[in-house]
C-alpha cells in the first residue's frame, strides 16, 4: 500500500500539466482553497487518532486481538481516502498551481511541497500505528524469551516513524523522485534550447529525448543501491563464519557482490534483500 501511495502522489503531480490550476473559479480566495485542501487531511488524522485510541483501550482492557486488525484496517482506509483526496486536490482544486504562486515552476520543489499534505497523512498513520505495534511486541516478548529468540527494545514513537520512512517509504520514493526530476530537467533543456519547436516528425530530437529519459532512469536505478544502503540502517558483516558462508554461497551461484551487509531493523521486520544491477554496485 505504501508504494502505491507514493507512486500515485508523485505521478499525479507530475502529469498535472495543464490541470495545475485545477477547476476552482478564480473568484474563490486563495486561503479558502488552501483550507479546502488541508481540512480533509486533518479530519482523517483526528478520526484516525480517536479510533486508534479506542482500539488500544480495548487491547488494554480486554486483550481483544481483533482490535489490532481493526486498527490496521483503519490505517488502510485512511490512506485510501487521503489518496483519493490528493488526486482531487491536484486536478480539481489545483494545489500545484497554488504552490507555484509562491515558488514558481522550479524543478521538483513545487511538486515536493504540493505532496506534503498527503505525505504528512501517511506519516501520521505510521505514528498512530506505534501504540498498537508496541502492545503487540509486548504481548509476544515472553514467548520470544522462552524460545531463546533475541529481544529488541521497541523504539519510541517518532523513532518508529523515522524507521518506517527509511525502511518502507524511501525504497520507492527516492528512485521515483529522482526519475521524475530527471524527466523535468530534460524537458526544461529541450524547451530552453528550442529543440521542441524545431523538431519535426522525422527529427532526431523526437527519438533522442525518450532515449535520454530511459538512459537517465537506468543510471538512477544503478546508483540507487549505494544510496539505499545509506538510507537504511546497514553495516558491513565482519569477517567470520557467517560472512564466509555467504561468500561461498555467492561464488557457488556465480553471483558477484560489492559487500554483505546487516540490515538493522531492531527486530521490527523480517528482511533480506539483494539490490544492484551491476556486481560493483550490488549488496
mmCIF file with all atom_site columns, N, CA and C in Angstrom, residues 33-99:
data_model
loop_
_atom_site.group_PDB
_atom_site.id
_atom_site.type_symbol
_atom_site.label_atom_id
_atom_site.label_alt_id
_atom_site.label_comp_id
_atom_site.label_asym_id
_atom_site.label_entity_id
_atom_site.label_seq_id
_atom_site.pdbx_PDB_ins_code
_atom_site.Cartn_x
_atom_site.Cartn_y
_atom_site.Cartn_z
_atom_site.occupancy
_atom_site.B_iso_or_equiv
_atom_site.pdbx_formal_charge
_atom_site.auth_seq_id
_atom_site.auth_comp_id
_atom_site.auth_asym_id
_atom_site.auth_atom_id
_atom_site.pdbx_PDB_model_num
ATOM 1   N N  . UNK A 1 33 ? -9.197  28.084 -0.683  1.00 0.00 ? 33 UNK A N  1
ATOM 2   C CA . UNK A 1 33 ? -8.780  26.877 -1.405  1.00 0.00 ? 33 UNK A CA 1
ATOM 3   C C  . UNK A 1 33 ? -7.809  26.069 -0.556  1.00 0.00 ? 33 UNK A C  1
ATOM 4   N N  . UNK A 1 34 ? -6.860  26.779 0.088   1.00 0.00 ? 34 UNK A N  1
ATOM 5   C CA . UNK A 1 34 ? -5.925  26.077 0.966   1.00 0.00 ? 34 UNK A CA 1
ATOM 6   C C  . UNK A 1 34 ? -6.663  25.385 2.110   1.00 0.00 ? 34 UNK A C  1
ATOM 7   N N  . UNK A 1 35 ? -7.676  26.039 2.644   1.00 0.00 ? 35 UNK A N  1
ATOM 8   C CA . UNK A 1 35 ? -8.461  25.426 3.721   1.00 0.00 ? 35 UNK A CA 1
ATOM 9   C C  . UNK A 1 35 ? -9.154  24.165 3.235   1.00 0.00 ? 35 UNK A C  1
ATOM 10  N N  . UNK A 1 36 ? -9.685  24.209 2.007   1.00 0.00 ? 36 UNK A N  1
ATOM 11  C CA . UNK A 1 36 ? -10.332 23.023 1.444   1.00 0.00 ? 36 UNK A CA 1
ATOM 12  C C  . UNK A 1 36 ? -9.329  21.905 1.200   1.00 0.00 ? 36 UNK A C  1
ATOM 13  N N  . UNK A 1 37 ? -8.099  22.271 0.850   1.00 0.00 ? 37 UNK A N  1
ATOM 14  C CA . UNK A 1 37 ? -7.061  21.259 0.614   1.00 0.00 ? 37 UNK A CA 1
ATOM 15  C C  . UNK A 1 37 ? -6.692  20.552 1.914   1.00 0.00 ? 37 UNK A C  1
ATOM 16  N N  . UNK A 1 38 ? -6.474  21.323 2.963   1.00 0.00 ? 38 UNK A N  1
ATOM 17  C CA . UNK A 1 38 ? -5.899  20.783 4.198   1.00 0.00 ? 38 UNK A CA 1
ATOM 18  C C  . UNK A 1 38 ? -6.943  20.151 5.113   1.00 0.00 ? 38 UNK A C  1
ATOM 19  N N  . UNK A 1 39 ? -8.145  20.713 5.154   1.00 0.00 ? 39 UNK A N  1
ATOM 20  C CA . UNK A 1 39 ? -9.145  20.289 6.142   1.00 0.00 ? 39 UNK A CA 1
ATOM 21  C C  . UNK A 1 39 ? -9.446  18.791 6.121   1.00 0.00 ? 39 UNK A C  1
ATOM 22  N N  . UNK A 1 40 ? -9.692  18.166 4.960   1.00 0.00 ? 40 UNK A N  1
ATOM 23  C CA . UNK A 1 40 ? -9.989  16.723 4.979   1.00 0.00 ? 40 UNK A CA 1
ATOM 24  C C  . UNK A 1 40 ? -8.853  15.877 5.551   1.00 0.00 ? 40 UNK A C  1
ATOM 25  N N  . UNK A 1 41 ? -7.597  16.262 5.294   1.00 0.00 ? 41 UNK A N  1
ATOM 26  C CA . UNK A 1 41 ? -6.481  15.520 5.884   1.00 0.00 ? 41 UNK A CA 1
ATOM 27  C C  . UNK A 1 41 ? -6.522  15.615 7.406   1.00 0.00 ? 41 UNK A C  1
ATOM 28  N N  . UNK A 1 42 ? -6.830  16.804 7.915   1.00 0.00 ? 42 UNK A N  1
ATOM 29  C CA . UNK A 1 42 ? -6.894  16.984 9.364   1.00 0.00 ? 42 UNK A CA 1
ATOM 30  C C  . UNK A 1 42 ? -8.035  16.175 9.970   1.00 0.00 ? 42 UNK A C  1
ATOM 31  N N  . UNK A 1 43 ? -9.166  16.151 9.278   1.00 0.00 ? 43 UNK A N  1
ATOM 32  C CA . UNK A 1 43 ? -10.297 15.357 9.767   1.00 0.00 ? 43 UNK A CA 1
ATOM 33  C C  . UNK A 1 43 ? -9.927  13.880 9.809   1.00 0.00 ? 43 UNK A C  1
ATOM 34  N N  . UNK A 1 44 ? -9.287  13.388 8.737   1.00 0.00 ? 44 UNK A N  1
ATOM 35  C CA . UNK A 1 44 ? -8.857  11.984 8.714   1.00 0.00 ? 44 UNK A CA 1
ATOM 36  C C  . UNK A 1 44 ? -7.880  11.698 9.844   1.00 0.00 ? 44 UNK A C  1
ATOM 37  N N  . UNK A 1 45 ? -6.954  12.633 10.079  1.00 0.00 ? 45 UNK A N  1
ATOM 38  C CA . UNK A 1 45 ? -5.978  12.435 11.141  1.00 0.00 ? 45 UNK A CA 1
ATOM 39  C C  . UNK A 1 45 ? -6.611  12.364 12.515  1.00 0.00 ? 45 UNK A C  1
ATOM 40  N N  . UNK A 1 46 ? -7.564  13.251 12.784  1.00 0.00 ? 46 UNK A N  1
ATOM 41  C CA . UNK A 1 46 ? -8.232  13.262 14.090  1.00 0.00 ? 46 UNK A CA 1
ATOM 42  C C  . UNK A 1 46 ? -9.086  12.013 14.272  1.00 0.00 ? 46 UNK A C  1
ATOM 43  N N  . UNK A 1 47 ? -9.865  11.650 13.252  1.00 0.00 ? 47 UNK A N  1
ATOM 44  C CA . UNK A 1 47 ? -10.694 10.448 13.353  1.00 0.00 ? 47 UNK A CA 1
ATOM 45  C C  . UNK A 1 47 ? -9.835  9.202  13.543  1.00 0.00 ? 47 UNK A C  1
ATOM 46  N N  . UNK A 1 48 ? -8.698  9.150  12.832  1.00 0.00 ? 48 UNK A N  1
ATOM 47  C CA . UNK A 1 48 ? -7.797  8.014  12.992  1.00 0.00 ? 48 UNK A CA 1
ATOM 48  C C  . UNK A 1 48 ? -7.245  7.930  14.398  1.00 0.00 ? 48 UNK A C  1
ATOM 49  N N  . UNK A 1 49 ? -6.875  9.080  14.968  1.00 0.00 ? 49 UNK A N  1
ATOM 50  C CA . UNK A 1 49 ? -6.341  9.093  16.331  1.00 0.00 ? 49 UNK A CA 1
ATOM 51  C C  . UNK A 1 49 ? -7.387  8.629  17.338  1.00 0.00 ? 49 UNK A C  1
ATOM 52  N N  . UNK A 1 50 ? -8.623  9.076  17.164  1.00 0.00 ? 50 UNK A N  1
ATOM 53  C CA . UNK A 1 50 ? -9.692  8.665  18.079  1.00 0.00 ? 50 UNK A CA 1
ATOM 54  C C  . UNK A 1 50 ? -9.960  7.167  17.975  1.00 0.00 ? 50 UNK A C  1
ATOM 55  N N  . UNK A 1 51 ? -9.967  6.651  16.755  1.00 0.00 ? 51 UNK A N  1
ATOM 56  C CA . UNK A 1 51 ? -10.250 5.228  16.584  1.00 0.00 ? 51 UNK A CA 1
ATOM 57  C C  . UNK A 1 51 ? -9.117  4.370  17.136  1.00 0.00 ? 51 UNK A C  1
ATOM 58  N N  . UNK A 1 52 ? -7.873  4.782  16.906  1.00 0.00 ? 52 UNK A N  1
ATOM 59  C CA . UNK A 1 52 ? -6.737  4.023  17.438  1.00 0.00 ? 52 UNK A CA 1
ATOM 60  C C  . UNK A 1 52 ? -6.737  4.070  18.957  1.00 0.00 ? 52 UNK A C  1
ATOM 61  N N  . UNK A 1 53 ? -7.109  5.203  19.528  1.00 0.00 ? 53 UNK A N  1
ATOM 62  C CA . UNK A 1 53 ? -7.209  5.290  20.987  1.00 0.00 ? 53 UNK A CA 1
ATOM 63  C C  . UNK A 1 53 ? -8.235  4.291  21.518  1.00 0.00 ? 53 UNK A C  1
ATOM 64  N N  . UNK A 1 54 ? -9.350  4.159  20.811  1.00 0.00 ? 54 UNK A N  1
ATOM 65  C CA . UNK A 1 54 ? -10.361 3.179  21.217  1.00 0.00 ? 54 UNK A CA 1
ATOM 66  C C  . UNK A 1 54 ? -9.824  1.759  21.079  1.00 0.00 ? 54 UNK A C  1
ATOM 67  N N  . UNK A 1 55 ? -9.087  1.484  19.996  1.00 0.00 ? 55 UNK A N  1
ATOM 68  C CA . UNK A 1 55 ? -8.531  0.140  19.780  1.00 0.00 ? 55 UNK A CA 1
ATOM 69  C C  . UNK A 1 55 ? -7.511  -0.219 20.854  1.00 0.00 ? 55 UNK A C  1
ATOM 70  N N  . UNK A 1 56 ? -6.618  0.712  21.175  1.00 0.00 ? 56 UNK A N  1
ATOM 71  C CA . UNK A 1 56 ? -5.611  0.420  22.205  1.00 0.00 ? 56 UNK A CA 1
ATOM 72  C C  . UNK A 1 56 ? -6.269  0.252  23.572  1.00 0.00 ? 56 UNK A C  1
ATOM 73  N N  . UNK A 1 57 ? -7.321  1.037  23.831  1.00 0.00 ? 57 UNK A N  1
ATOM 74  C CA . UNK A 1 57 ? -8.051  0.857  25.084  1.00 0.00 ? 57 UNK A CA 1
ATOM 75  C C  . UNK A 1 57 ? -8.696  -0.512 25.169  1.00 0.00 ? 57 UNK A C  1
ATOM 76  N N  . UNK A 1 58 ? -9.226  -0.984 24.053  1.00 0.00 ? 58 UNK A N  1
ATOM 77  C CA . UNK A 1 58 ? -9.834  -2.315 24.029  1.00 0.00 ? 58 UNK A CA 1
ATOM 78  C C  . UNK A 1 58 ? -8.772  -3.396 24.230  1.00 0.00 ? 58 UNK A C  1
ATOM 79  N N  . UNK A 1 59 ? -7.587  -3.179 23.659  1.00 0.00 ? 59 UNK A N  1
ATOM 80  C CA . UNK A 1 59 ? -6.491  -4.128 23.878  1.00 0.00 ? 59 UNK A CA 1
ATOM 81  C C  . UNK A 1 59 ? -6.093  -4.163 25.350  1.00 0.00 ? 59 UNK A C  1
ATOM 82  N N  . UNK A 1 60 ? -5.995  -3.004 25.969  1.00 0.00 ? 60 UNK A N  1
ATOM 83  C CA . UNK A 1 60 ? -5.573  -2.935 27.369  1.00 0.00 ? 60 UNK A CA 1
ATOM 84  C C  . UNK A 1 60 ? -6.615  -3.527 28.313  1.00 0.00 ? 60 UNK A C  1
ATOM 85  N N  . UNK A 1 61 ? -7.885  -3.261 28.050  1.00 0.00 ? 61 UNK A N  1
ATOM 86  C CA . UNK A 1 61 ? -8.939  -3.687 28.975  1.00 0.00 ? 61 UNK A CA 1
ATOM 87  C C  . UNK A 1 61 ? -9.339  -5.142 28.778  1.00 0.00 ? 61 UNK A C  1
ATOM 88  N N  . UNK A 1 62 ? -9.454  -5.558 27.513  1.00 0.00 ? 62 UNK A N  1
ATOM 89  C CA . UNK A 1 62 ? -9.991  -6.885 27.228  1.00 0.00 ? 62 UNK A CA 1
ATOM 90  C C  . UNK A 1 62 ? -8.991  -7.829 26.571  1.00 0.00 ? 62 UNK A C  1
ATOM 91  N N  . UNK A 1 63 ? -7.879  -7.300 26.096  1.00 0.00 ? 63 UNK A N  1
ATOM 92  C CA . UNK A 1 63 ? -6.939  -8.149 25.370  1.00 0.00 ? 63 UNK A CA 1
ATOM 93  C C  . UNK A 1 63 ? -7.520  -8.675 24.073  1.00 0.00 ? 63 UNK A C  1
ATOM 94  N N  . UNK A 1 64 ? -8.417  -7.906 23.463  1.00 0.00 ? 64 UNK A N  1
ATOM 95  C CA . UNK A 1 64 ? -9.099  -8.331 22.239  1.00 0.00 ? 64 UNK A CA 1
ATOM 96  C C  . UNK A 1 64 ? -8.161  -8.157 21.046  1.00 0.00 ? 64 UNK A C  1
ATOM 97  N N  . UNK A 1 65 ? -7.662  -9.271 20.512  1.00 0.00 ? 65 UNK A N  1
ATOM 98  C CA . UNK A 1 65 ? -6.712  -9.213 19.403  1.00 0.00 ? 65 UNK A CA 1
ATOM 99  C C  . UNK A 1 65 ? -7.339  -8.651 18.138  1.00 0.00 ? 65 UNK A C  1
ATOM 100 N N  . UNK A 1 66 ? -8.661  -8.679 18.040  1.00 0.00 ? 66 UNK A N  1
ATOM 101 C CA . UNK A 1 66 ? -9.310  -8.135 16.850  1.00 0.00 ? 66 UNK A CA 1
ATOM 102 C C  . UNK A 1 66 ? -9.082  -6.634 16.721  1.00 0.00 ? 66 UNK A C  1
ATOM 103 N N  . UNK A 1 67 ? -8.792  -5.985 17.827  1.00 0.00 ? 67 UNK A N  1
ATOM 104 C CA . UNK A 1 67 ? -8.552  -4.543 17.790  1.00 0.00 ? 67 UNK A CA 1
ATOM 105 C C  . UNK A 1 67 ? -7.328  -4.206 16.951  1.00 0.00 ? 67 UNK A C  1
ATOM 106 N N  . UNK A 1 68 ? -6.347  -5.111 16.921  1.00 0.00 ? 68 UNK A N  1
ATOM 107 C CA . UNK A 1 68 ? -5.162  -4.893 16.085  1.00 0.00 ? 68 UNK A CA 1
ATOM 108 C C  . UNK A 1 68 ? -5.567  -4.890 14.616  1.00 0.00 ? 68 UNK A C  1
ATOM 109 N N  . UNK A 1 69 ? -6.387  -5.861 14.230  1.00 0.00 ? 69 UNK A N  1
ATOM 110 C CA . UNK A 1 69 ? -6.862  -5.936 12.849  1.00 0.00 ? 69 UNK A CA 1
ATOM 111 C C  . UNK A 1 69 ? -7.692  -4.710 12.492  1.00 0.00 ? 69 UNK A C  1
ATOM 112 N N  . UNK A 1 70 ? -8.550  -4.291 13.404  1.00 0.00 ? 70 UNK A N  1
ATOM 113 C CA . UNK A 1 70 ? -9.385  -3.111 13.141  1.00 0.00 ? 70 UNK A CA 1
ATOM 114 C C  . UNK A 1 70 ? -8.522  -1.863 12.951  1.00 0.00 ? 70 UNK A C  1
ATOM 115 N N  . UNK A 1 71 ? -7.491  -1.727 13.772  1.00 0.00 ? 71 UNK A N  1
ATOM 116 C CA . UNK A 1 71 ? -6.620  -0.559 13.659  1.00 0.00 ? 71 UNK A CA 1
ATOM 117 C C  . UNK A 1 71 ? -5.923  -0.528 12.308  1.00 0.00 ? 71 UNK A C  1
ATOM 118 N N  . UNK A 1 72 ? -5.409  -1.674 11.876  1.00 0.00 ? 72 UNK A N  1
ATOM 119 C CA . UNK A 1 72 ? -4.703  -1.707 10.591  1.00 0.00 ? 72 UNK A CA 1
ATOM 120 C C  . UNK A 1 72 ? -5.662  -1.485 9.427   1.00 0.00 ? 72 UNK A C  1
ATOM 121 N N  . UNK A 1 73 ? -6.885  -1.948 9.558   1.00 0.00 ? 73 UNK A N  1
ATOM 122 C CA . UNK A 1 73 ? -7.874  -1.647 8.526   1.00 0.00 ? 73 UNK A CA 1
ATOM 123 C C  . UNK A 1 73 ? -8.176  -0.152 8.486   1.00 0.00 ? 73 UNK A C  1
ATOM 124 N N  . UNK A 1 74 ? -8.197  0.462  9.644   1.00 0.00 ? 74 UNK A N  1
ATOM 125 C CA . UNK A 1 74 ? -8.427  1.910  9.699   1.00 0.00 ? 74 UNK A CA 1
ATOM 126 C C  . UNK A 1 74 ? -7.290  2.663  9.019   1.00 0.00 ? 74 UNK A C  1
ATOM 127 N N  . UNK A 1 75 ? -6.048  2.198  9.210   1.00 0.00 ? 75 UNK A N  1
ATOM 128 C CA . UNK A 1 75 ? -4.917  2.833  8.534   1.00 0.00 ? 75 UNK A CA 1
ATOM 129 C C  . UNK A 1 75 ? -5.074  2.727  7.019   1.00 0.00 ? 75 UNK A C  1
ATOM 130 N N  . UNK A 1 76 ? -5.466  1.546  6.545   1.00 0.00 ? 76 UNK A N  1
ATOM 131 C CA . UNK A 1 76 ? -5.636  1.343  5.107   1.00 0.00 ? 76 UNK A CA 1
ATOM 132 C C  . UNK A 1 76 ? -6.726  2.243  4.547   1.00 0.00 ? 76 UNK A C  1
ATOM 133 N N  . UNK A 1 77 ? -7.855  2.306  5.236   1.00 0.00 ? 77 UNK A N  1
ATOM 134 C CA . UNK A 1 77 ? -8.962  3.158  4.780   1.00 0.00 ? 77 UNK A CA 1
ATOM 135 C C  . UNK A 1 77 ? -8.543  4.624  4.780   1.00 0.00 ? 77 UNK A C  1
ATOM 136 N N  . UNK A 1 78 ? -7.838  5.058  5.816   1.00 0.00 ? 78 UNK A N  1
ATOM 137 C CA . UNK A 1 78 ? -7.383  6.449  5.892   1.00 0.00 ? 78 UNK A CA 1
ATOM 138 C C  . UNK A 1 78 ? -6.464  6.785  4.729   1.00 0.00 ? 78 UNK A C  1
ATOM 139 N N  . UNK A 1 79 ? -5.561  5.873  4.405   1.00 0.00 ? 79 UNK A N  1
ATOM 140 C CA . UNK A 1 79 ? -4.639  6.126  3.300   1.00 0.00 ? 79 UNK A CA 1
ATOM 141 C C  . UNK A 1 79 ? -5.363  6.155  1.964   1.00 0.00 ? 79 UNK A C  1
ATOM 142 N N  . UNK A 1 80 ? -6.320  5.263  1.771   1.00 0.00 ? 80 UNK A N  1
ATOM 143 C CA . UNK A 1 80 ? -7.077  5.263  0.516   1.00 0.00 ? 80 UNK A CA 1
ATOM 144 C C  . UNK A 1 80 ? -7.870  6.560  0.358   1.00 0.00 ? 80 UNK A C  1
ATOM 145 N N  . UNK A 1 81 ? -8.535  6.986  1.423   1.00 0.00 ? 81 UNK A N  1
ATOM 146 C CA . UNK A 1 81 ? -9.296  8.232  1.359   1.00 0.00 ? 81 UNK A CA 1
ATOM 147 C C  . UNK A 1 81 ? -8.370  9.426  1.127   1.00 0.00 ? 81 UNK A C  1
ATOM 148 N N  . UNK A 1 82 ? -7.216  9.424  1.774   1.00 0.00 ? 82 UNK A N  1
ATOM 149 C CA . UNK A 1 82 ? -6.255  10.511 1.578   1.00 0.00 ? 82 UNK A CA 1
ATOM 150 C C  . UNK A 1 82 ? -5.745  10.534 0.145   1.00 0.00 ? 82 UNK A C  1
ATOM 151 N N  . UNK A 1 83 ? -5.557  9.353  -0.433  1.00 0.00 ? 83 UNK A N  1
ATOM 152 C CA . UNK A 1 83 ? -5.077  9.271  -1.809  1.00 0.00 ? 83 UNK A CA 1
ATOM 153 C C  . UNK A 1 83 ? -6.113  9.822  -2.781  1.00 0.00 ? 83 UNK A C  1
ATOM 154 N N  . UNK A 1 84 ? -7.369  9.457  -2.568  1.00 0.00 ? 84 UNK A N  1
ATOM 155 C CA . UNK A 1 84 ? -8.448  9.988  -3.411  1.00 0.00 ? 84 UNK A CA 1
ATOM 156 C C  . UNK A 1 84 ? -8.517  11.508 -3.281  1.00 0.00 ? 84 UNK A C  1
ATOM 157 N N  . UNK A 1 85 ? -8.418  11.993 -2.048  1.00 0.00 ? 85 UNK A N  1
ATOM 158 C CA . UNK A 1 85 ? -8.488  13.436 -1.849  1.00 0.00 ? 85 UNK A CA 1
ATOM 159 C C  . UNK A 1 85 ? -7.291  14.142 -2.470  1.00 0.00 ? 85 UNK A C  1
ATOM 160 N N  . UNK A 1 86 ? -6.117  13.531 -2.405  1.00 0.00 ? 86 UNK A N  1
ATOM 161 C CA . UNK A 1 86 ? -4.935  14.130 -3.029  1.00 0.00 ? 86 UNK A CA 1
ATOM 162 C C  . UNK A 1 86 ? -5.156  14.313 -4.526  1.00 0.00 ? 86 UNK A C  1
ATOM 163 N N  . UNK A 1 87 ? -5.672  13.297 -5.190  1.00 0.00 ? 87 UNK A N  1
ATOM 164 C CA . UNK A 1 87 ? -5.926  13.395 -6.635  1.00 0.00 ? 87 UNK A CA 1
ATOM 165 C C  . UNK A 1 87 ? -6.923  14.517 -6.922  1.00 0.00 ? 87 UNK A C  1
ATOM 166 N N  . UNK A 1 88 ? -7.940  14.644 -6.088  1.00 0.00 ? 88 UNK A N  1
ATOM 167 C CA . UNK A 1 88 ? -8.917  15.721 -6.273  1.00 0.00 ? 88 UNK A CA 1
ATOM 168 C C  . UNK A 1 88 ? -8.280  17.095 -6.055  1.00 0.00 ? 88 UNK A C  1
ATOM 169 N N  . UNK A 1 89 ? -7.393  17.204 -5.068  1.00 0.00 ? 89 UNK A N  1
ATOM 170 C CA . UNK A 1 89 ? -6.741  18.499 -4.836  1.00 0.00 ? 89 UNK A CA 1
ATOM 171 C C  . UNK A 1 89 ? -5.835  18.878 -6.000  1.00 0.00 ? 89 UNK A C  1
ATOM 172 N N  . UNK A 1 90 ? -5.257  17.882 -6.661  1.00 0.00 ? 90 UNK A N  1
ATOM 173 C CA . UNK A 1 90 ? -4.372  18.161 -7.791  1.00 0.00 ? 90 UNK A CA 1
ATOM 174 C C  . UNK A 1 90 ? -5.166  18.600 -9.013  1.00 0.00 ? 90 UNK A C  1
ATOM 175 N N  . UNK A 1 91 ? -6.190  17.837 -9.369  1.00 0.00 ? 91 UNK A N  1
ATOM 176 C CA . UNK A 1 91 ? -6.879  18.072 -10.639 1.00 0.00 ? 91 UNK A CA 1
ATOM 177 C C  . UNK A 1 91 ? -8.125  18.952 -10.518 1.00 0.00 ? 91 UNK A C  1
ATOM 178 N N  . UNK A 1 92 ? -8.653  19.135 -9.319  1.00 0.00 ? 92 UNK A N  1
ATOM 179 C CA . UNK A 1 92 ? -9.843  19.970 -9.148  1.00 0.00 ? 92 UNK A CA 1
ATOM 180 C C  . UNK A 1 92 ? -9.501  21.275 -8.424  1.00 0.00 ? 92 UNK A C  1
ATOM 181 N N  . UNK A 1 93 ? -8.844  21.164 -7.273  1.00 0.00 ? 93 UNK A N  1
ATOM 182 C CA . UNK A 1 93 ? -8.516  22.366 -6.502  1.00 0.00 ? 93 UNK A CA 1
ATOM 183 C C  . UNK A 1 93 ? -7.238  23.042 -6.976  1.00 0.00 ? 93 UNK A C  1
ATOM 184 N N  . UNK A 1 94 ? -6.414  22.328 -7.751  1.00 0.00 ? 94 UNK A N  1
ATOM 185 C CA . UNK A 1 94 ? -5.208  22.939 -8.300  1.00 0.00 ? 94 UNK A CA 1
ATOM 186 C C  . UNK A 1 94 ? -4.152  23.259 -7.268  1.00 0.00 ? 94 UNK A C  1
ATOM 187 N N  . UNK A 1 95 ? -3.853  22.286 -6.388  1.00 0.00 ? 95 UNK A N  1
ATOM 188 C CA . UNK A 1 95 ? -2.878  22.538 -5.330  1.00 0.00 ? 95 UNK A CA 1
ATOM 189 C C  . UNK A 1 95 ? -1.497  22.843 -5.898  1.00 0.00 ? 95 UNK A C  1
ATOM 190 N N  . UNK A 1 96 ? -1.157  22.248 -7.044  1.00 0.00 ? 96 UNK A N  1
ATOM 191 C CA . UNK A 1 96 ? 0.152   22.518 -7.645  1.00 0.00 ? 96 UNK A CA 1
ATOM 192 C C  . UNK A 1 96 ? 0.238   23.971 -8.101  1.00 0.00 ? 96 UNK A C  1
ATOM 193 N N  . UNK A 1 97 ? -0.853  24.481 -8.666  1.00 0.00 ? 97 UNK A N  1
ATOM 194 C CA . UNK A 1 97 ? -0.874  25.886 -9.058  1.00 0.00 ? 97 UNK A CA 1
ATOM 195 C C  . UNK A 1 97 ? -0.773  26.814 -7.864  1.00 0.00 ? 97 UNK A C  1
ATOM 196 N N  . UNK A 1 98 ? -1.398  26.432 -6.752  1.00 0.00 ? 98 UNK A N  1
ATOM 197 C CA . UNK A 1 98 ? -1.304  27.242 -5.533  1.00 0.00 ? 98 UNK A CA 1
ATOM 198 C C  . UNK A 1 98 ? 0.135   27.339 -5.049  1.00 0.00 ? 98 UNK A C  1
ATOM 199 N N  . UNK A 1 99 ? 0.831   26.218 -5.075  1.00 0.00 ? 99 UNK A N  1
ATOM 200 C CA . UNK A 1 99 ? 2.226   26.216 -4.632  1.00 0.00 ? 99 UNK A CA 1
ATOM 201 C C  . UNK A 1 99 ? 3.083   27.057 -5.568  1.00 0.00 ? 99 UNK A C  1
#
